[in-house]
Amino acid sequence: MSMHIALTFDDNFWAPAFATMRSVCLFTPQREELVFHLCQRTLTPEHKADLEAIRDEFPVTLVWHELDQMDMFTDIAARMPESERFPSIVYARLLIDRLVGNGVDRVLYLDCDTMVRDDVKRLFDLDLEGNAIAAVRDISGAHITSGRDMRKNRDIFDPADYYFNSGVMLIDVRRWREARIIEKMEELHQAGIMQRIYYDQDLLNLTFKGQWLSLSWRWNTIDSMPAHESLNPAIIHYTGDNSPWHLLSTMRPSVAFARLYRHTMTNALFYRFARHRWKRWWLKKLRLMR
């Protein structure tokens, strides 16, 4: 049976997307069952070829989704709140049910700053117990929703409620579709609430409040450090400023499995991505100096 996995990214994150995809392939024995839905925008032909090369190594299926050709996405991207750290691509995962189509029952969504170290079939075999999604509780959930002094948005969120991180989600596509996420987002936008909350992750927590299956922390270990390697996390999620694609991370490791990550991305792509990031940094610097 096919295992459908969705990634959303733009051209600034093509190499980490490849690393996430390749990590799934390396640690999942049933590679011929893997179907990757690559939901992307602004990807150059060169970087698309880098991702296509995964099929030279593993017998996987790639399904490409061009977000800029999807009217619903471009409309949402133009109107919903975004920032430099959280560009409009974050809203793409809300459209997972529309992107994968009606013939797919389950999808594993992975942020492209994750690395998998265990067989994802174990997730696909889970009993969702009637829930639309399975996810991991976010250790920073109360602070994300309540902010400084734990007083922000108390009319929207109760810090006592469990809050999940949306970077790793096993999704029941039919129940996700029935939740009418886009319609709920539009209602919250008209009410001025989308402008106050933490982008799509808060929206998903509002939509599925009390209706999600809690997974073990192993399946979304956020910002783990080298000391956590002995705990054997299944999926590492690099959300902090110290990321394994930084050159210094592999020289003086400050995050878990930094060296493994570099070799998962492959050395060649790792250094190309480093040059890409340096070029972007200098171009931004020069624009600010004008």
Short mmCIF file of C-alpha atoms in Angstrom, two decimals:
data_model
loop_
_atom_site.label_atom_id
_atom_site.label_comp_id
_atom_site.label_asym_id
_atom_site.label_seq_id
_atom_site.Cartn_x
_atom_site.Cartn_y
_atom_site.Cartn_z
CA MET A 1 0.00 0.00 0.00
CA SER A 2 1.33 3.44 -0.91
CA MET A 3 2.58 5.78 1.80
CA HIS A 4 1.87 9.38 0.75
CA ILE A 5 4.16 12.06 2.19
CA ALA A 6 3.70 15.78 1.57
CA LEU A 7 6.35 18.51 1.74
CA THR A 8 5.78 22.23 1.13
CA PHE A 9 8.68 24.53 0.25
CA ASP A 10 10.01 27.27 -2.00
CA ASP A 11 13.32 27.64 -3.82
CA ASN A 12 15.08 28.94 -0.72
CA PHE A 13 14.61 25.55 0.95
CA TRP A 14 15.09 23.04 -1.84
CA ALA A 15 18.15 21.34 -0.29
CA PRO A 16 16.57 20.76 3.14
CA ALA A 17 13.52 19.39 1.31
CA PHE A 18 15.81 16.90 -0.39
CA ALA A 19 17.39 15.98 2.97
CA THR A 20 13.98 15.35 4.52
CA MET A 21 12.89 13.22 1.59
CA ARG A 22 16.15 11.25 1.50
CA SER A 23 16.04 10.63 5.25
CA VAL A 24 12.63 9.00 4.82
CA CYS A 25 14.05 6.78 2.08
CA LEU A 26 17.13 5.81 4.08
CA PHE A 27 15.21 4.70 7.16
CA THR A 28 12.06 3.19 5.60
CA PRO A 29 12.61 -0.28 4.11
CA GLN A 30 9.47 -0.24 1.91
CA ARG A 31 10.84 2.40 -0.46
CA GLU A 32 8.78 1.36 -3.44
CA GLU A 33 5.66 2.30 -1.47
CA LEU A 34 6.76 5.89 -0.89
CA VAL A 35 4.93 8.63 -2.80
CA PHE A 36 6.26 12.15 -2.23
CA HIS A 37 3.96 15.08 -2.95
CA LEU A 38 6.32 17.99 -3.55
CA CYS A 39 4.22 21.12 -3.13
CA GLN A 40 6.50 23.94 -4.21
CA ARG A 41 6.77 27.40 -5.64
CA THR A 42 9.56 29.41 -7.34
CA LEU A 43 11.69 26.29 -7.81
CA THR A 44 14.41 26.67 -10.46
CA PRO A 45 14.93 23.90 -13.05
CA GLU A 46 18.37 23.18 -11.54
CA HIS A 47 16.98 22.69 -8.05
CA LYS A 48 14.06 20.64 -9.34
CA ALA A 49 16.61 18.34 -11.00
CA ASP A 50 18.37 17.95 -7.64
CA LEU A 51 15.14 16.67 -6.13
CA GLU A 52 14.33 14.47 -9.12
CA ALA A 53 17.70 12.76 -8.59
CA ILE A 54 16.29 10.93 -5.56
CA ARG A 55 14.81 8.45 -8.04
CA ASP A 56 18.30 7.50 -9.21
CA GLU A 57 18.92 6.10 -5.75
CA PHE A 58 15.49 4.90 -4.55
CA PRO A 59 12.39 3.45 -6.31
CA VAL A 60 10.06 6.19 -5.08
CA THR A 61 7.30 8.14 -6.80
CA LEU A 62 7.36 11.93 -7.04
CA VAL A 63 4.20 13.98 -7.61
CA TRP A 64 4.83 17.66 -8.32
CA HIS A 65 2.38 20.38 -7.30
CA GLU A 66 3.02 23.90 -8.62
CA LEU A 67 1.45 26.15 -6.00
CA ASP A 68 1.69 29.34 -8.07
CA GLN A 69 -0.66 27.73 -10.59
CA MET A 70 -3.25 27.09 -7.88
CA ASP A 71 -5.66 30.02 -7.63
CA MET A 72 -6.72 29.22 -4.07
CA PHE A 73 -3.14 29.24 -2.82
CA THR A 74 -2.16 32.48 -4.58
CA ASP A 75 -5.28 34.17 -3.20
CA ILE A 76 -4.53 33.01 0.36
CA ALA A 77 -0.85 33.90 0.03
CA ALA A 78 -1.74 37.43 -1.04
CA ARG A 79 -4.09 38.12 1.88
CA MET A 80 -3.00 36.18 4.94
CA PRO A 81 -0.38 37.40 7.47
CA GLU A 82 3.24 36.46 6.80
CA SER A 83 6.75 37.48 7.87
CA GLU A 84 10.33 37.04 6.73
CA ARG A 85 10.67 33.93 8.88
CA PHE A 86 7.21 32.61 8.01
CA PRO A 87 6.51 33.41 4.34
CA SER A 88 3.22 32.59 2.66
CA ILE A 89 4.37 29.04 1.80
CA VAL A 90 3.30 28.07 5.35
CA TYR A 91 -0.33 28.14 4.22
CA ALA A 92 0.21 25.49 1.57
CA ARG A 93 -0.22 22.62 4.02
CA LEU A 94 -3.78 23.77 4.71
CA LEU A 95 -4.56 22.67 1.14
CA ILE A 96 -3.16 19.14 1.50
CA ASP A 97 -6.53 17.49 0.86
CA ARG A 98 -7.01 19.43 -2.37
CA LEU A 99 -3.44 18.81 -3.54
CA VAL A 100 -3.33 15.03 -3.07
CA GLY A 101 -6.83 14.49 -4.44
CA ASN A 102 -9.67 12.12 -3.59
CA GLY A 103 -7.85 8.83 -4.04
CA VAL A 104 -5.55 9.26 -1.03
CA ASP A 105 -6.75 8.24 2.43
CA ARG A 106 -3.76 9.19 4.57
CA VAL A 107 -0.89 11.66 4.23
CA LEU A 108 2.14 12.20 6.39
CA TYR A 109 2.99 15.89 6.35
CA LEU A 110 6.62 16.80 7.11
CA ASP A 111 8.16 20.22 7.45
CA CYS A 112 11.34 20.52 5.41
CA ASP A 113 13.41 21.25 8.50
CA THR A 114 12.95 17.68 9.71
CA MET A 115 15.12 14.57 9.46
CA VAL A 116 13.62 11.10 9.80
CA ARG A 117 15.48 8.30 11.60
CA ASP A 118 12.82 5.59 11.82
CA ASP A 119 10.44 3.64 9.61
CA VAL A 120 7.51 5.93 8.77
CA LYS A 121 5.32 2.89 8.11
CA ARG A 122 4.92 2.72 11.86
CA LEU A 123 3.00 5.98 11.63
CA PHE A 124 0.87 4.89 8.70
CA ASP A 125 -0.12 1.75 10.64
CA LEU A 126 -1.45 3.80 13.57
CA ASP A 127 -5.08 3.71 14.65
CA LEU A 128 -6.13 7.37 14.59
CA GLU A 129 -9.07 6.53 16.87
CA GLY A 130 -11.47 8.68 14.85
CA ASN A 131 -9.26 11.77 14.86
CA ALA A 132 -8.38 13.81 11.77
CA ILE A 133 -4.70 14.02 12.67
CA ALA A 134 -1.99 12.61 14.90
CA ALA A 135 0.73 14.99 16.09
CA VAL A 136 3.15 15.71 18.94
CA ARG A 137 2.42 18.14 21.73
CA ASP A 138 4.52 21.29 21.35
CA ILE A 139 6.56 21.97 24.48
CA SER A 140 6.29 25.71 23.77
CA GLY A 141 2.58 25.70 23.03
CA ALA A 142 1.45 27.78 25.99
CA HIS A 143 4.06 30.45 25.27
CA ILE A 144 3.28 30.48 21.53
CA THR A 145 -0.37 31.23 22.22
CA SER A 146 -0.03 33.37 25.37
CA GLY A 147 3.18 35.31 24.71
CA ARG A 148 4.87 37.63 27.19
CA ASP A 149 3.65 37.21 30.77
CA MET A 150 1.22 34.57 29.47
CA ARG A 151 -1.50 37.19 28.87
CA LYS A 152 -1.81 37.37 25.09
CA ASN A 153 -4.87 36.04 23.23
CA ARG A 154 -6.55 34.65 26.33
CA ASP A 155 -9.86 35.26 24.54
CA ILE A 156 -8.75 32.78 21.86
CA PHE A 157 -6.62 30.16 23.63
CA ASP A 158 -6.57 28.57 27.05
CA PRO A 159 -2.95 27.76 28.01
CA ALA A 160 -4.26 24.68 29.83
CA ASP A 161 -5.30 23.14 26.51
CA TYR A 162 -2.83 20.80 24.83
CA TYR A 163 -1.28 22.34 21.72
CA PHE A 164 0.40 20.39 18.92
CA ASN A 165 3.28 21.22 16.61
CA SER A 166 2.11 21.07 12.99
CA GLY A 167 5.53 20.27 11.51
CA VAL A 168 4.80 16.53 11.62
CA MET A 169 1.21 15.40 11.13
CA LEU A 170 -0.37 12.13 10.10
CA ILE A 171 -3.55 13.22 8.34
CA ASP A 172 -6.81 11.41 7.68
CA VAL A 173 -7.63 13.19 4.42
CA ARG A 174 -11.41 12.72 4.59
CA ARG A 175 -11.69 14.06 8.15
CA TRP A 176 -9.27 16.90 7.34
CA ARG A 177 -11.51 17.86 4.44
CA GLU A 178 -14.63 17.69 6.62
CA ALA A 179 -13.05 20.16 9.07
CA ARG A 180 -13.40 22.94 6.44
CA ILE A 181 -10.08 24.54 7.41
CA ILE A 182 -10.05 27.14 4.65
CA GLU A 183 -13.58 28.27 5.46
CA LYS A 184 -12.65 28.55 9.13
CA MET A 185 -9.57 30.58 8.23
CA GLU A 186 -11.69 33.01 6.21
CA GLU A 187 -14.09 33.43 9.14
CA LEU A 188 -11.20 34.12 11.52
CA HIS A 189 -9.63 36.54 9.05
CA GLN A 190 -12.85 38.52 8.76
CA ALA A 191 -13.07 38.60 12.56
CA GLY A 192 -9.51 39.94 12.80
CA ILE A 193 -8.23 36.83 14.57
CA MET A 194 -5.87 35.52 11.88
CA GLN A 195 -3.98 38.79 12.19
CA ARG A 196 -3.36 38.08 15.89
CA ILE A 197 -2.36 34.42 15.94
CA TYR A 198 0.66 32.31 15.03
CA TYR A 199 -0.09 31.74 11.37
CA ASP A 200 -1.40 28.36 10.23
CA GLN A 201 -0.24 26.38 13.29
CA ASP A 202 -2.56 28.29 15.62
CA LEU A 203 -5.35 27.92 13.07
CA LEU A 204 -4.91 24.15 13.00
CA ASN A 205 -4.91 23.98 16.80
CA LEU A 206 -8.15 25.96 16.91
CA THR A 207 -9.68 23.73 14.24
CA PHE A 208 -8.74 20.44 15.88
CA LYS A 209 -8.91 21.46 19.53
CA GLY A 210 -9.31 18.31 21.63
CA GLN A 211 -9.65 16.22 18.46
CA TRP A 212 -6.12 15.07 17.71
CA LEU A 213 -4.22 11.95 18.66
CA SER A 214 -1.11 12.68 20.71
CA LEU A 215 2.04 10.93 19.46
CA SER A 216 5.18 10.17 21.42
CA TRP A 217 7.71 13.01 21.51
CA ARG A 218 10.02 10.72 19.46
CA TRP A 219 8.06 11.51 16.30
CA ASN A 220 8.72 15.26 16.45
CA THR A 221 11.69 16.05 18.66
CA ILE A 222 12.00 19.81 18.52
CA ASP A 223 15.40 21.53 18.65
CA SER A 224 17.21 18.55 20.15
CA MET A 225 20.85 18.93 21.14
CA PRO A 226 23.69 16.38 20.91
CA ALA A 227 22.87 15.13 24.41
CA HIS A 228 19.45 14.01 23.13
CA GLU A 229 20.94 11.62 20.57
CA SER A 230 21.04 8.82 23.15
CA LEU A 231 17.24 9.11 23.52
CA ASN A 232 16.89 7.82 19.95
CA PRO A 233 14.42 10.34 18.45
CA ALA A 234 12.54 9.13 15.38
CA ILE A 235 12.10 12.53 13.71
CA ILE A 236 14.26 15.53 14.56
CA HIS A 237 12.73 18.95 13.92
CA TYR A 238 15.24 21.79 13.55
CA THR A 239 13.12 24.85 14.27
CA GLY A 240 15.69 27.01 16.08
CA ASP A 241 18.39 29.36 14.88
CA ASN A 242 21.06 26.64 15.15
CA SER A 243 20.37 24.45 12.15
CA PRO A 244 22.38 21.52 10.79
CA TRP A 245 22.76 23.12 7.35
CA HIS A 246 24.97 25.81 8.88
CA LEU A 247 28.64 25.03 8.25
CA LEU A 248 29.61 25.59 11.88
CA SER A 249 27.01 23.07 13.05
CA THR A 250 29.03 20.16 11.68
CA MET A 251 32.34 21.57 12.90
CA ARG A 252 31.11 22.31 16.44
CA PRO A 253 27.84 20.38 16.70
CA SER A 254 25.18 22.28 18.62
CA VAL A 255 22.20 20.31 17.35
CA ALA A 256 21.49 16.60 17.34
CA PHE A 257 22.78 14.48 14.47
CA ALA A 258 24.38 17.42 12.65
CA ARG A 259 26.92 15.24 10.87
CA LEU A 260 24.31 12.63 9.94
CA TYR A 261 22.18 15.44 8.52
CA ARG A 262 25.02 16.72 6.33
CA HIS A 263 25.62 13.26 4.87
CA THR A 264 21.87 12.73 4.43
CA MET A 265 21.69 15.93 2.40
CA THR A 266 24.95 14.69 0.75
CA ASN A 267 28.18 16.65 0.97
CA ALA A 268 27.87 18.05 -2.54
CA LEU A 269 24.39 19.49 -1.98
CA PHE A 270 25.28 20.64 1.54
CA TYR A 271 28.07 22.90 0.29
CA ARG A 272 26.05 24.13 -2.68
CA PHE A 273 23.26 25.10 -0.30
CA ALA A 274 25.78 26.90 1.95
CA ARG A 275 26.94 28.97 -1.04
CA HIS A 276 23.33 29.65 -1.98
CA ARG A 277 22.59 30.94 1.51
CA TRP A 278 25.72 33.11 1.57
CA LYS A 279 24.74 34.64 -1.76
CA ARG A 280 21.26 35.45 -0.49
CA TRP A 281 22.71 36.98 2.68
CA TRP A 282 25.08 39.28 0.76
CA LEU A 283 22.40 40.32 -1.72
CA LYS A 284 20.11 41.25 1.16
CA LYS A 285 22.95 43.13 2.85
CA LEU A 286 23.71 45.09 -0.32
CA ARG A 287 20.04 46.01 -0.80
CA LEU A 288 19.90 47.38 2.75
CA MET A 289 23.03 49.47 2.13
CA ARG A 290 21.58 51.28 -0.86
#
